Coordinates of C-alpha atoms in Angstrom, one line a residue:
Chain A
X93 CA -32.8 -1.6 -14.5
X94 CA -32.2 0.8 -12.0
X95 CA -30.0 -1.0 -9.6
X96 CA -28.0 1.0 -7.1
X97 CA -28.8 4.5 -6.8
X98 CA -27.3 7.3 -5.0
X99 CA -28.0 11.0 -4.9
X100 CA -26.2 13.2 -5.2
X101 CA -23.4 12.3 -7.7
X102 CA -21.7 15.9 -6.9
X103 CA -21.3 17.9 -3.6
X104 CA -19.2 20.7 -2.7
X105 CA -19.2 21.2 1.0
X106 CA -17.6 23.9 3.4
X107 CA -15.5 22.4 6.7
X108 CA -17.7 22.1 8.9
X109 CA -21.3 21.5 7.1
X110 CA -23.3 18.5 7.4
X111 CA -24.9 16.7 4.9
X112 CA -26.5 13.0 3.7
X113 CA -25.9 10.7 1.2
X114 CA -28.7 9.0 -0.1
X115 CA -28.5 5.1 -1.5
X116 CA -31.5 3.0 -2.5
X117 CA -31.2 -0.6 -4.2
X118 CA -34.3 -2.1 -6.2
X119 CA -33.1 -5.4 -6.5
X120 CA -34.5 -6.7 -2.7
X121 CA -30.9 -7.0 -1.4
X122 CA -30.5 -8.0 2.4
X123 CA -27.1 -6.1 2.1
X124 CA -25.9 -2.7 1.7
X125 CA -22.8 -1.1 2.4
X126 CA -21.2 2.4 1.9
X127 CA -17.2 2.6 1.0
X128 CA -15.3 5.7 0.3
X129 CA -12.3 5.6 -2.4
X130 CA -9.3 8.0 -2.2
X131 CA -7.5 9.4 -5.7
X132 CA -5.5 6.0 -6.9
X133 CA -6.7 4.2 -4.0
X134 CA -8.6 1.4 -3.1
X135 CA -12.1 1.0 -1.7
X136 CA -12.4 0.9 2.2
X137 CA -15.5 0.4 4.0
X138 CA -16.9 2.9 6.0
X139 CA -20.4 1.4 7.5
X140 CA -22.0 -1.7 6.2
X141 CA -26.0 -2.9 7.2
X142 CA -25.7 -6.8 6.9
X143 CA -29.6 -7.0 6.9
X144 CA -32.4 -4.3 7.6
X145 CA -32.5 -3.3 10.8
X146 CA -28.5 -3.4 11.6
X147 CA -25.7 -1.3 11.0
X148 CA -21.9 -2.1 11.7
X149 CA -19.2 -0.2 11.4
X150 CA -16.0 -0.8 8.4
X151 CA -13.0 0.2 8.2
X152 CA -13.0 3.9 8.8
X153 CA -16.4 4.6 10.0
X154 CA -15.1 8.0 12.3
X155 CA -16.6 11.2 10.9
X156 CA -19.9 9.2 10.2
X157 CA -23.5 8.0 10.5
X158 CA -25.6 6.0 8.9
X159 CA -29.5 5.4 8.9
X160 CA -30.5 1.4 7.4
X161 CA -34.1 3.6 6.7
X162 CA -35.8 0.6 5.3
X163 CA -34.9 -2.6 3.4
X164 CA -34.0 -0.6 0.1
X165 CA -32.4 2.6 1.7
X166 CA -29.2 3.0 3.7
X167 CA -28.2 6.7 3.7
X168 CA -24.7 7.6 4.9
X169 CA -24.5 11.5 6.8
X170 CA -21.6 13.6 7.6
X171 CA -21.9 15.7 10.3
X172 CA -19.3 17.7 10.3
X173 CA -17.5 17.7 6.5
X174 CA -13.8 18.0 7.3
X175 CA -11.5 18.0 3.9
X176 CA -10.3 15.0 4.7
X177 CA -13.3 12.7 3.5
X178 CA -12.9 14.7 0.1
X179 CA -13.5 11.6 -1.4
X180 CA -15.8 9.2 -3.6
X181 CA -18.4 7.7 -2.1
X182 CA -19.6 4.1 -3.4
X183 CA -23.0 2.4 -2.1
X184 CA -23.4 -0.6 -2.9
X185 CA -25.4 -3.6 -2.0
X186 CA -25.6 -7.4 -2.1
X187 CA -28.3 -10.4 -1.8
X188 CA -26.8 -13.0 0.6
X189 CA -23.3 -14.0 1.8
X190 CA -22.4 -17.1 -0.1
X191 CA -20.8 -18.5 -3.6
X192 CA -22.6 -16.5 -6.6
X193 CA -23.1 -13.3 -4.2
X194 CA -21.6 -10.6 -6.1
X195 CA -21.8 -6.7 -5.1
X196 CA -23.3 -3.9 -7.0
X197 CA -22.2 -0.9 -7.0
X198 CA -24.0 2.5 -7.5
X199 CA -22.2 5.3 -9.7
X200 CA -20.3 7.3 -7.2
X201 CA -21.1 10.4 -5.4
X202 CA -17.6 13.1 -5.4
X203 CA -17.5 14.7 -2.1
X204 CA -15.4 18.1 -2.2
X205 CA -14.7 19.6 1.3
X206 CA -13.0 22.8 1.0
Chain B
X272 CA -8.2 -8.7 10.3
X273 CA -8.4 -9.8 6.9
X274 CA -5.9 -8.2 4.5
X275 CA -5.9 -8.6 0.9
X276 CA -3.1 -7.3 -1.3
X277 CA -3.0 -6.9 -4.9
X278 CA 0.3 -6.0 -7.2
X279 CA 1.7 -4.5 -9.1
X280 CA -0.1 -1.4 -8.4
X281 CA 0.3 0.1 -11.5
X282 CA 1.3 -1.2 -15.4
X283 CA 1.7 0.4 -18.5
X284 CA 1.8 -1.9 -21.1
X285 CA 1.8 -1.3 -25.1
X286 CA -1.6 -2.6 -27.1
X287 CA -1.3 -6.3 -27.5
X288 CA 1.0 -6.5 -24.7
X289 CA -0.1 -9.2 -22.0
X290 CA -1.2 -8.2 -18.5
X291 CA -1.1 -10.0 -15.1
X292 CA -2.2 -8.6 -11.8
X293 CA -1.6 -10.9 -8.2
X294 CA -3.7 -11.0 -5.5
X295 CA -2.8 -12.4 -1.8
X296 CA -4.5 -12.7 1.5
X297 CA -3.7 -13.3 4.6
X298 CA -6.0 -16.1 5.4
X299 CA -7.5 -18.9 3.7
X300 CA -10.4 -17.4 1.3
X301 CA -13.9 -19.5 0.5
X302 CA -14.4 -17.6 -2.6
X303 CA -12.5 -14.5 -4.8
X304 CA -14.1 -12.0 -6.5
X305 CA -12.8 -9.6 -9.2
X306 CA -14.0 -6.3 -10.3
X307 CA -12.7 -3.6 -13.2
X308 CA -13.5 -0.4 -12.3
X309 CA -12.9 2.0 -15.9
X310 CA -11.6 5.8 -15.1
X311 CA -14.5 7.6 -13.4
X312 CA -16.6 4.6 -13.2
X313 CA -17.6 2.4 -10.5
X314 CA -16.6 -1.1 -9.8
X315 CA -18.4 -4.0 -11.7
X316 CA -18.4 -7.3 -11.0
X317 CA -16.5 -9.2 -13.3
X318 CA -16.4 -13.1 -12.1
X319 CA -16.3 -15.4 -9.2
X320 CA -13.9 -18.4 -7.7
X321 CA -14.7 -20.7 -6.0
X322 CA -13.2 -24.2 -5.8
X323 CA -9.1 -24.6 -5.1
X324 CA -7.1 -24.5 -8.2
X325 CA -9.7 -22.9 -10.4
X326 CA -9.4 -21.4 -13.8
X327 CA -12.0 -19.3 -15.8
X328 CA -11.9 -17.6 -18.8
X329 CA -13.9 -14.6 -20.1
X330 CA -12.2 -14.0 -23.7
X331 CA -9.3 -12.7 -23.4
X332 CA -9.2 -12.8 -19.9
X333 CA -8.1 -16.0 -17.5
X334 CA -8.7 -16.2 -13.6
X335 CA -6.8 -18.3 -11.7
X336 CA -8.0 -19.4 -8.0
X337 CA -4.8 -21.0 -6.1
X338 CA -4.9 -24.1 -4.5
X339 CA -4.3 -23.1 -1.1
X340 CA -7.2 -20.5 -1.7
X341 CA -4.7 -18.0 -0.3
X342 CA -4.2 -16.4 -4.2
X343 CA -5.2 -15.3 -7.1
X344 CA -4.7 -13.9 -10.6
X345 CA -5.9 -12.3 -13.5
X346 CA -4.4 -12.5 -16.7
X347 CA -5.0 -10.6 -19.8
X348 CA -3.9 -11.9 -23.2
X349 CA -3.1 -9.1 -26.1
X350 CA -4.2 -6.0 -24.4
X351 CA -6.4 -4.0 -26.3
X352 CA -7.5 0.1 -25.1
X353 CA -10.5 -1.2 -23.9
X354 CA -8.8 -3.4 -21.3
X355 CA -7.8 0.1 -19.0
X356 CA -8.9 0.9 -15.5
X357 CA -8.5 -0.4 -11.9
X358 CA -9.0 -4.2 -11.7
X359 CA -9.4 -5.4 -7.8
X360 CA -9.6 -8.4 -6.2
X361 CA -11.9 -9.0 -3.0
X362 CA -12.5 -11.8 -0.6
X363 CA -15.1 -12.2 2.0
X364 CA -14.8 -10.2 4.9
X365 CA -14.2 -10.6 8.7
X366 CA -18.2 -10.0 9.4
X367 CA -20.9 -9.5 7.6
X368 CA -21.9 -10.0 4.2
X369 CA -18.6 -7.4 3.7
X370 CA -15.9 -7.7 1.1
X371 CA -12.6 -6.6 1.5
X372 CA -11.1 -5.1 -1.2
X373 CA -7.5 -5.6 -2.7
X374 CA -5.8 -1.8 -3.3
X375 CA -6.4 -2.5 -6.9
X376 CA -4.0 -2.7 -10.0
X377 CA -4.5 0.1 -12.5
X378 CA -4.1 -1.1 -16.1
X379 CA -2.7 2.0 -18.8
X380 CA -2.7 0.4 -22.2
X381 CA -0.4 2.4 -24.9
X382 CA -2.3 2.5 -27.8

């Protein structure tokens, strides 16, 4: 049971270099989102696709991009690594909105931006 | 927007100890959802609320869904080392299929 997976789990980037995170769900979830979690902090919501095809932006979505490729892949790219989104990255996805709709999480990629 | 909140942020407790964490939003919720994240894990879904006034229990763990649907809590009876991490609380978001996420309350059990 593969789930959600995202590549890759470590990156250490210089200020100022791009790169994408990849995210792909077998499970034929509508839903996928990216969130980013700080040291001892909660989870915020950078870009969410509500179904294939759409993209919205979260909570903090400045500093990003994000591609909805296909119904199982929603990559999330950084442009321009600044050390502030040193960070955790969580993809996750979910069927449907609705009672019994949990979320799944993939296993983290750590972002270092030195 | 929606805003849930979660405290304590933190507990230490000692094993066998009981354990409560509080979650609040600022608007009526139609369902909760809690996760435990364990140190340098990821978040996994642990249960759902959905009616007012609901209780579940998972072992040694009881939910509690309020009856304004406004709050919610998780208690943990006799703490054991397996019980640490971060447990959060979400709710459904403004848009979307989205979640919003309480800050989290991170368990430290004393052996």
């Amino acid at each position: 049971n593969a789930g959600v997976t995202q590549t890759p789990k470590f990156q250490v980037l210089k200020t100022g270099q791009s790169m994408t995170l990849q995210c792909a769900q077998d499970m034929n979830h509508n839903s996928m989102y990216w969130y980013r979690q700080d040291p001892g902090m909660g989870l915020r919501l950078i870009y969410y696709s509500a179904s294939e095809g759409t993209t919205d932006k979260g909570e903090v979505p400045n500093g990003y991009n994000v591609s909805r490729l296909n119904k199982r892949e929603f990559s999330l790219r950084l442009e321009s690594a600044a050390p502030s989104q040193t960070s955790v990255y969580f993809c996750a996805s979910t069927a449907i909105r609705g009672p019994g709709n949990t979320i799944y999480f993939g296993e983290g990629s750590w972002l270092t931006v030195v | 927007g929606q805003q849930v909140m979660q405290i304590p942020q933190y507990q230490h407790v000692q094993e066998g100890e009981d354990f409560t964490t509080y979650c609040n939003s600022s608007t009526t919720l139609s369902n909760i959802q809690w996760y435990k994240q364990r140190p340098g894990g990821h978040p996994v879904f642990l249960i759902q609320l959905v009616k007012s006034g609901e209780v579940k229990k998972q072992k040694r763990l009881t939910f509690q869904f309020g009856e304004a649907k406004k709050n919610s809590s998780l208690h943990i009876t006799a703490t054991q080392t397996t019980d640490v991490g971060t447990y959060f609380c979400a709710g459904p978001g403004d848009a979307g299929n989205m979640l919003t996420f309480g800050g989290g309350t991170r368990l430290m059990v004393k052996p």
